[in-house]
PDB file of C-alpha atoms in Angstrom:
ATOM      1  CA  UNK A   1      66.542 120.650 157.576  1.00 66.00           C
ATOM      2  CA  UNK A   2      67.563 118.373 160.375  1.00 71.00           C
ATOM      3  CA  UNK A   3      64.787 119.177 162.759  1.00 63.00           C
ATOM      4  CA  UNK A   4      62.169 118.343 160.227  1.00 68.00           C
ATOM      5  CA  UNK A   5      63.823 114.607 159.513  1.00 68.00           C
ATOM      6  CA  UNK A   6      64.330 113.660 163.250  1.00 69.00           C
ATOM      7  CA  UNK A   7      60.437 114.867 163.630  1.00 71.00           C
ATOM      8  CA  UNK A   8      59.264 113.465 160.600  1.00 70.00           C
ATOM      9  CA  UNK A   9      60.748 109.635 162.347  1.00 71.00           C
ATOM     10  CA  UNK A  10      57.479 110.194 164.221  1.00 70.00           C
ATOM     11  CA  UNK A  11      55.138 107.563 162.764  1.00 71.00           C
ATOM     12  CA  UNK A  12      52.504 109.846 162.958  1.00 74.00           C
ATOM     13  CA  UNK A  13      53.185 112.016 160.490  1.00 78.00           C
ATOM     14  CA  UNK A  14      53.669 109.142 158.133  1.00 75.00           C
ATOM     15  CA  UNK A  15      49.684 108.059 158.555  1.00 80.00           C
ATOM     16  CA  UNK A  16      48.612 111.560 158.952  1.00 82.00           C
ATOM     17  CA  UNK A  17      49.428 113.329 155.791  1.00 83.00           C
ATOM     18  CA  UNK A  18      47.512 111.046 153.605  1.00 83.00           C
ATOM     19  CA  UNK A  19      44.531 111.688 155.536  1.00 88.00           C
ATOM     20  CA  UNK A  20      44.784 115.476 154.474  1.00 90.00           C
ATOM     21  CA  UNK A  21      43.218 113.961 151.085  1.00 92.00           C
ATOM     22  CA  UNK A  22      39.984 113.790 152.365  1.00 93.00           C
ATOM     23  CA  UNK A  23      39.753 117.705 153.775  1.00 95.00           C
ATOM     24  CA  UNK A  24      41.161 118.626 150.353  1.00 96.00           C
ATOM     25  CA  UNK A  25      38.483 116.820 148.306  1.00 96.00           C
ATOM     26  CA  UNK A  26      35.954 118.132 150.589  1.00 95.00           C
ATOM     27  CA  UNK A  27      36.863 121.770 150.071  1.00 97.00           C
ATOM     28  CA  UNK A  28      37.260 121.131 146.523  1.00 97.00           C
ATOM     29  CA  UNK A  29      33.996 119.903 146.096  1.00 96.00           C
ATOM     30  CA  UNK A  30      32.376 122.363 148.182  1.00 95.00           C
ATOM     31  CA  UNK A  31      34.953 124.952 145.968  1.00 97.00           C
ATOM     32  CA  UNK A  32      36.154 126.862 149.318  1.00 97.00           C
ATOM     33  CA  UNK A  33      39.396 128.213 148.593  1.00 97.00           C
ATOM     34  CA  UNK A  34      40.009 128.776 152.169  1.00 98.00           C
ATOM     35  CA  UNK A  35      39.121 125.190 153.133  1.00 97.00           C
ATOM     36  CA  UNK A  36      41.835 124.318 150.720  1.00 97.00           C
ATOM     37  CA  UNK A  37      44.610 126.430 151.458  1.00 97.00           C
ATOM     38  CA  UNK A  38      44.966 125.640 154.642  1.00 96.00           C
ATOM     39  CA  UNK A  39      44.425 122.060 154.078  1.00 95.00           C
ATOM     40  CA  UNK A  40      47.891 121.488 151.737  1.00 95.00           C
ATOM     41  CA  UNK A  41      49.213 123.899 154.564  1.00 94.00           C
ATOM     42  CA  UNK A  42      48.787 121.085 156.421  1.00 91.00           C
ATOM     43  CA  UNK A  43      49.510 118.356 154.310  1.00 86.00           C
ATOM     44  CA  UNK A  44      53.075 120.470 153.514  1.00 85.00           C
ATOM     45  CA  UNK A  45      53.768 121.112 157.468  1.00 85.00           C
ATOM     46  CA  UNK A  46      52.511 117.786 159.099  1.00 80.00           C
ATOM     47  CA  UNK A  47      55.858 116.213 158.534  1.00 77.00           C
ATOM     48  CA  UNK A  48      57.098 118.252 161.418  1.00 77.00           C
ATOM     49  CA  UNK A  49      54.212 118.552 164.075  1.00 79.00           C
ATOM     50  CA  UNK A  50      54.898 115.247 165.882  1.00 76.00           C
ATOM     51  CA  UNK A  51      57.587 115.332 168.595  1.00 73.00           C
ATOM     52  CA  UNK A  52      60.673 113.715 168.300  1.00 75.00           C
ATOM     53  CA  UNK A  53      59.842 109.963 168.863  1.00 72.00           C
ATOM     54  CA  UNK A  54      62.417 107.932 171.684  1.00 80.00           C
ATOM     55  CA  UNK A  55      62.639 104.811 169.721  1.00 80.00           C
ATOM     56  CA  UNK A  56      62.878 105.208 166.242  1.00 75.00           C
ATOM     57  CA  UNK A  57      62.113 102.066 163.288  1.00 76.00           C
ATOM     58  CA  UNK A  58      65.417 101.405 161.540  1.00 81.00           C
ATOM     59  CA  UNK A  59      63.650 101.110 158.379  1.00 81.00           C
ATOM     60  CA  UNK A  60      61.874 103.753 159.013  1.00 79.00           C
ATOM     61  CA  UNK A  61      65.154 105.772 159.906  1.00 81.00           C
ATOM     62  CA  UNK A  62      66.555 104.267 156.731  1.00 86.00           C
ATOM     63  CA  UNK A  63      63.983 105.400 154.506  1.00 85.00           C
ATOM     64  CA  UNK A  64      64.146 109.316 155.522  1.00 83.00           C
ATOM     65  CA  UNK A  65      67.981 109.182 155.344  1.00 86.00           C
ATOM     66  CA  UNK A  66      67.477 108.412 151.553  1.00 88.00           C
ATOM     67  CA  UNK A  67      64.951 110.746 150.763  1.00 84.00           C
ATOM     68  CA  UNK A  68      66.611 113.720 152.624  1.00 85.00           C
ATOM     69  CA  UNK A  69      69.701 112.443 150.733  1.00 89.00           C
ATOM     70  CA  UNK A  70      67.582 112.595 147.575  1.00 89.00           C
ATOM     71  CA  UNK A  71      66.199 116.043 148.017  1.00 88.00           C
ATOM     72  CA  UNK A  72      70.068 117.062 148.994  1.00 88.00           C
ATOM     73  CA  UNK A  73      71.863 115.609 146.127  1.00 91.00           C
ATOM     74  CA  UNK A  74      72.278 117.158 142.403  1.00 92.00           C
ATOM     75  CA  UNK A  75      68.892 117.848 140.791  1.00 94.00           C
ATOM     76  CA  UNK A  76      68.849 116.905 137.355  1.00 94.00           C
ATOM     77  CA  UNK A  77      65.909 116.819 134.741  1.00 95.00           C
ATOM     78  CA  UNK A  78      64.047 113.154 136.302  1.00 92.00           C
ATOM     79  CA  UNK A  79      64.255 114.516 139.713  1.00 93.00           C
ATOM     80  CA  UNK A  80      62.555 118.344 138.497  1.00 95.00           C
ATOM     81  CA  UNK A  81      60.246 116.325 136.928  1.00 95.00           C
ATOM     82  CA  UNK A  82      59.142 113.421 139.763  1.00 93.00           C
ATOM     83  CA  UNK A  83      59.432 116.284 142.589  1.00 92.00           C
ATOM     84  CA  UNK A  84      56.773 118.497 139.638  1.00 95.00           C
ATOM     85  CA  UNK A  85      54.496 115.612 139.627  1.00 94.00           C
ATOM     86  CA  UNK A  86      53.984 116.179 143.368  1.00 92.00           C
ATOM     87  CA  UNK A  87      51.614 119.741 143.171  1.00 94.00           C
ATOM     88  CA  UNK A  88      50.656 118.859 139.563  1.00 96.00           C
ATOM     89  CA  UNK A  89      48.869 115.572 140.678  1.00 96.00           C
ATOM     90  CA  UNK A  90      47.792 118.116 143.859  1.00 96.00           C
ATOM     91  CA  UNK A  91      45.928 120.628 141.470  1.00 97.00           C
ATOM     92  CA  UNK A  92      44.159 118.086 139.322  1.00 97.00           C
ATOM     93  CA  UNK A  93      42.989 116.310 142.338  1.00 97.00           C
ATOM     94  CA  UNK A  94      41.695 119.649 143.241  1.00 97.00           C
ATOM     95  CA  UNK A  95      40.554 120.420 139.999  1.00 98.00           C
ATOM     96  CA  UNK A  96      38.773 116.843 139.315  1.00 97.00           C
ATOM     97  CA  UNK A  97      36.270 117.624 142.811  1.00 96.00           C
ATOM     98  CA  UNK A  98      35.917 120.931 141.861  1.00 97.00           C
ATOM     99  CA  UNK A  99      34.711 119.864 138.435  1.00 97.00           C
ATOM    100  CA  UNK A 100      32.333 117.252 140.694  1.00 95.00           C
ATOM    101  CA  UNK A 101      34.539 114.811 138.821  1.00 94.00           C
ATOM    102  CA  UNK A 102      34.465 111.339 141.284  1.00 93.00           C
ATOM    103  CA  UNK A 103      36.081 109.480 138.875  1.00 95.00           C
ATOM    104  CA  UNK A 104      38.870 111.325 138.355  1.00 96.00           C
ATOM    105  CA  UNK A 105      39.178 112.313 141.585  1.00 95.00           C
ATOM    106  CA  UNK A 106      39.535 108.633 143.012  1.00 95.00           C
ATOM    107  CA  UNK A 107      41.555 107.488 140.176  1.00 97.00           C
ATOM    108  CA  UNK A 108      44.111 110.749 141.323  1.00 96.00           C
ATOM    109  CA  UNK A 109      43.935 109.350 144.983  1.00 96.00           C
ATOM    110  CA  UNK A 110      44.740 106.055 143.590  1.00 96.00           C
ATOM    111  CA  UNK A 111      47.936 106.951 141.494  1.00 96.00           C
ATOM    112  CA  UNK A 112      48.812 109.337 143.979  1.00 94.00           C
ATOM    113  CA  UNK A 113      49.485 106.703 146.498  1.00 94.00           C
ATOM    114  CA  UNK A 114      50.444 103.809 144.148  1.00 95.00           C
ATOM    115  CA  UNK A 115      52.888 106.662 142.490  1.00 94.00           C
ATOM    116  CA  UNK A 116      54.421 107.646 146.034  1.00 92.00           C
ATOM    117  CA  UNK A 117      55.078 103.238 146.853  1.00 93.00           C
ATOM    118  CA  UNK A 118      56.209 102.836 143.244  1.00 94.00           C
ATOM    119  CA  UNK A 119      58.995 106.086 143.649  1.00 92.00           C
ATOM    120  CA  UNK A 120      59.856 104.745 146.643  1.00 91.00           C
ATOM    121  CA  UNK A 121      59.959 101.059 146.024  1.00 93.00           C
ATOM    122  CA  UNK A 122      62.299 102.409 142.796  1.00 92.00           C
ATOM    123  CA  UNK A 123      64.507 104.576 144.273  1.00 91.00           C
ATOM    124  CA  UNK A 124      64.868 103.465 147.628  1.00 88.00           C
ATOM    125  CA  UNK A 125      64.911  99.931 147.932  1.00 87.00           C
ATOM    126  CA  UNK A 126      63.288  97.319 150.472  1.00 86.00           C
ATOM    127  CA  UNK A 127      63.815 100.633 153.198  1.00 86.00           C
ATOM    128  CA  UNK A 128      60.440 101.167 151.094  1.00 87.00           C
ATOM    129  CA  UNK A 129      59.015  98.858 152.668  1.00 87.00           C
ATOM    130  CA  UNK A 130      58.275 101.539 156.023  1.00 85.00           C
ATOM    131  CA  UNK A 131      55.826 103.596 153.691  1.00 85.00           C
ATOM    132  CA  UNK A 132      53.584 100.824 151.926  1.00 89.00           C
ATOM    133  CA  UNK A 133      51.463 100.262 155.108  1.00 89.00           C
ATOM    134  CA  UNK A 134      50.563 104.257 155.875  1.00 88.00           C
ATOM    135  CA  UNK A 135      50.279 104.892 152.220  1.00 90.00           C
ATOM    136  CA  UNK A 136      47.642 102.204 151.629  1.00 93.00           C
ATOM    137  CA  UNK A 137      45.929 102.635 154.959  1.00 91.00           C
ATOM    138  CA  UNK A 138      45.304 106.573 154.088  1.00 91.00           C
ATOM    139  CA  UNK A 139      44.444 105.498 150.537  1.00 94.00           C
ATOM    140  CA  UNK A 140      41.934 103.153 152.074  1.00 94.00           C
ATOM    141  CA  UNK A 141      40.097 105.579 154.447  1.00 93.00           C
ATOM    142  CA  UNK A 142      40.510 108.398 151.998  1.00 93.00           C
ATOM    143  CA  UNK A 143      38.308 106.196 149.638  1.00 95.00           C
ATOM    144  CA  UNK A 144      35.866 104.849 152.358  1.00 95.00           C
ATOM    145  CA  UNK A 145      35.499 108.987 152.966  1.00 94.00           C
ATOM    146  CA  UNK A 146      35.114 110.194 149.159  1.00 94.00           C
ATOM    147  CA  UNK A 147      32.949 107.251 148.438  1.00 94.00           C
ATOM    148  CA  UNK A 148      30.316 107.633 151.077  1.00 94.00           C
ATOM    149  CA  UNK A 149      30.234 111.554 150.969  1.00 93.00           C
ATOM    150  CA  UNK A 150      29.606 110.815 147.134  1.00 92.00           C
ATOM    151  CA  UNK A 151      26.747 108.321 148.703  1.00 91.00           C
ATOM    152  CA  UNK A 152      25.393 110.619 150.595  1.00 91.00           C
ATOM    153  CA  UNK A 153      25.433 113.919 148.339  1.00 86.00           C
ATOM    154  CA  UNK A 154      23.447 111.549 145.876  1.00 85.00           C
ATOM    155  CA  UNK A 155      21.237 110.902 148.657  1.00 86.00           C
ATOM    156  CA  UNK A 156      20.171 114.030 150.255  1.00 82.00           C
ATOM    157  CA  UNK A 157      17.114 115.476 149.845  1.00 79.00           C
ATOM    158  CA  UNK A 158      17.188 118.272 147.242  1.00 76.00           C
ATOM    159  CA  UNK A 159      16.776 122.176 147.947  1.00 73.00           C
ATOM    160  CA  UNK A 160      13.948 123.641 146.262  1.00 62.00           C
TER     161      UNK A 160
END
């Protein structure tokens, strides 16, 4: 489990795995089961594609040793629970474009990223502080990318 914290210190990963969002609305939308296997395959392996960086942010550093010290430590009903909420939150996102929900779907996006700062701010302190920018920046442009697709699905001419 090493290898996939010292690669996960990569910044990259941090800003890329929110963007997954917007592939995974897509494909749920579009109801492509393909489209949105492969897209949590991403979101669930992303962590680890970066290299290892040369410097590394000591918050950032700070951060991961908690949460790898989280996922190591006793598991107890909260933590079965909060770790649950993870592909739960996942499927109704899924389930909320499939369903051609927008609402829903945004207001998932929303929680989902609020609910990841909020755990962190919680349990890990002001090391939290490393994951507020990335988390709100992919919230952001997965918004910008639901809310004009919605724009322009309402706006396309109609088959006939």
């Amino acid at each position: 489990m090493d290898w996939v914290f010292e690669r996960h210190q990569n910044l990259w990963s941090w800003y890329i795995r929110p963007i997954f969002i917007i592939p995974l609305c897509f494909f749920s939308y579009k109801r492509h089961f393909l489209g949105i296997s492969i897209t949590l395959f991403c979101i669930f392996t992303s962590m680890f594609w970066f290299p290892i960086p040369q410097e590394f942010s000591p918050r950032a550093e700070m951060f991961l040793q908690f949460e790898k010290k989280w996922l190591l430590d006793n598991w107890n009903a909260e933590k079965w629970i909060l770790t649950a909420m993870i592909p739960i939150s996942l499927v109704i996102l899924c389930v909320s474009f499939w369903k051609r929900s927008w609402l829903l779907g945004i207001l998932i996006v929303v929680l989902m990223a609020f609910g990841k700062i909020i755990w962190s701010v919680i349990y890990a302190g002001s090391t939290a502080k490393s994951i507020i920018f990335p988390a709100i920046l992919g919230l952001l442009i997965s918004l910008i990318f639901i809310i004009a697709f919605k724009e322009w699905e309402k706006n396309k001419p109609q088959k006939n």
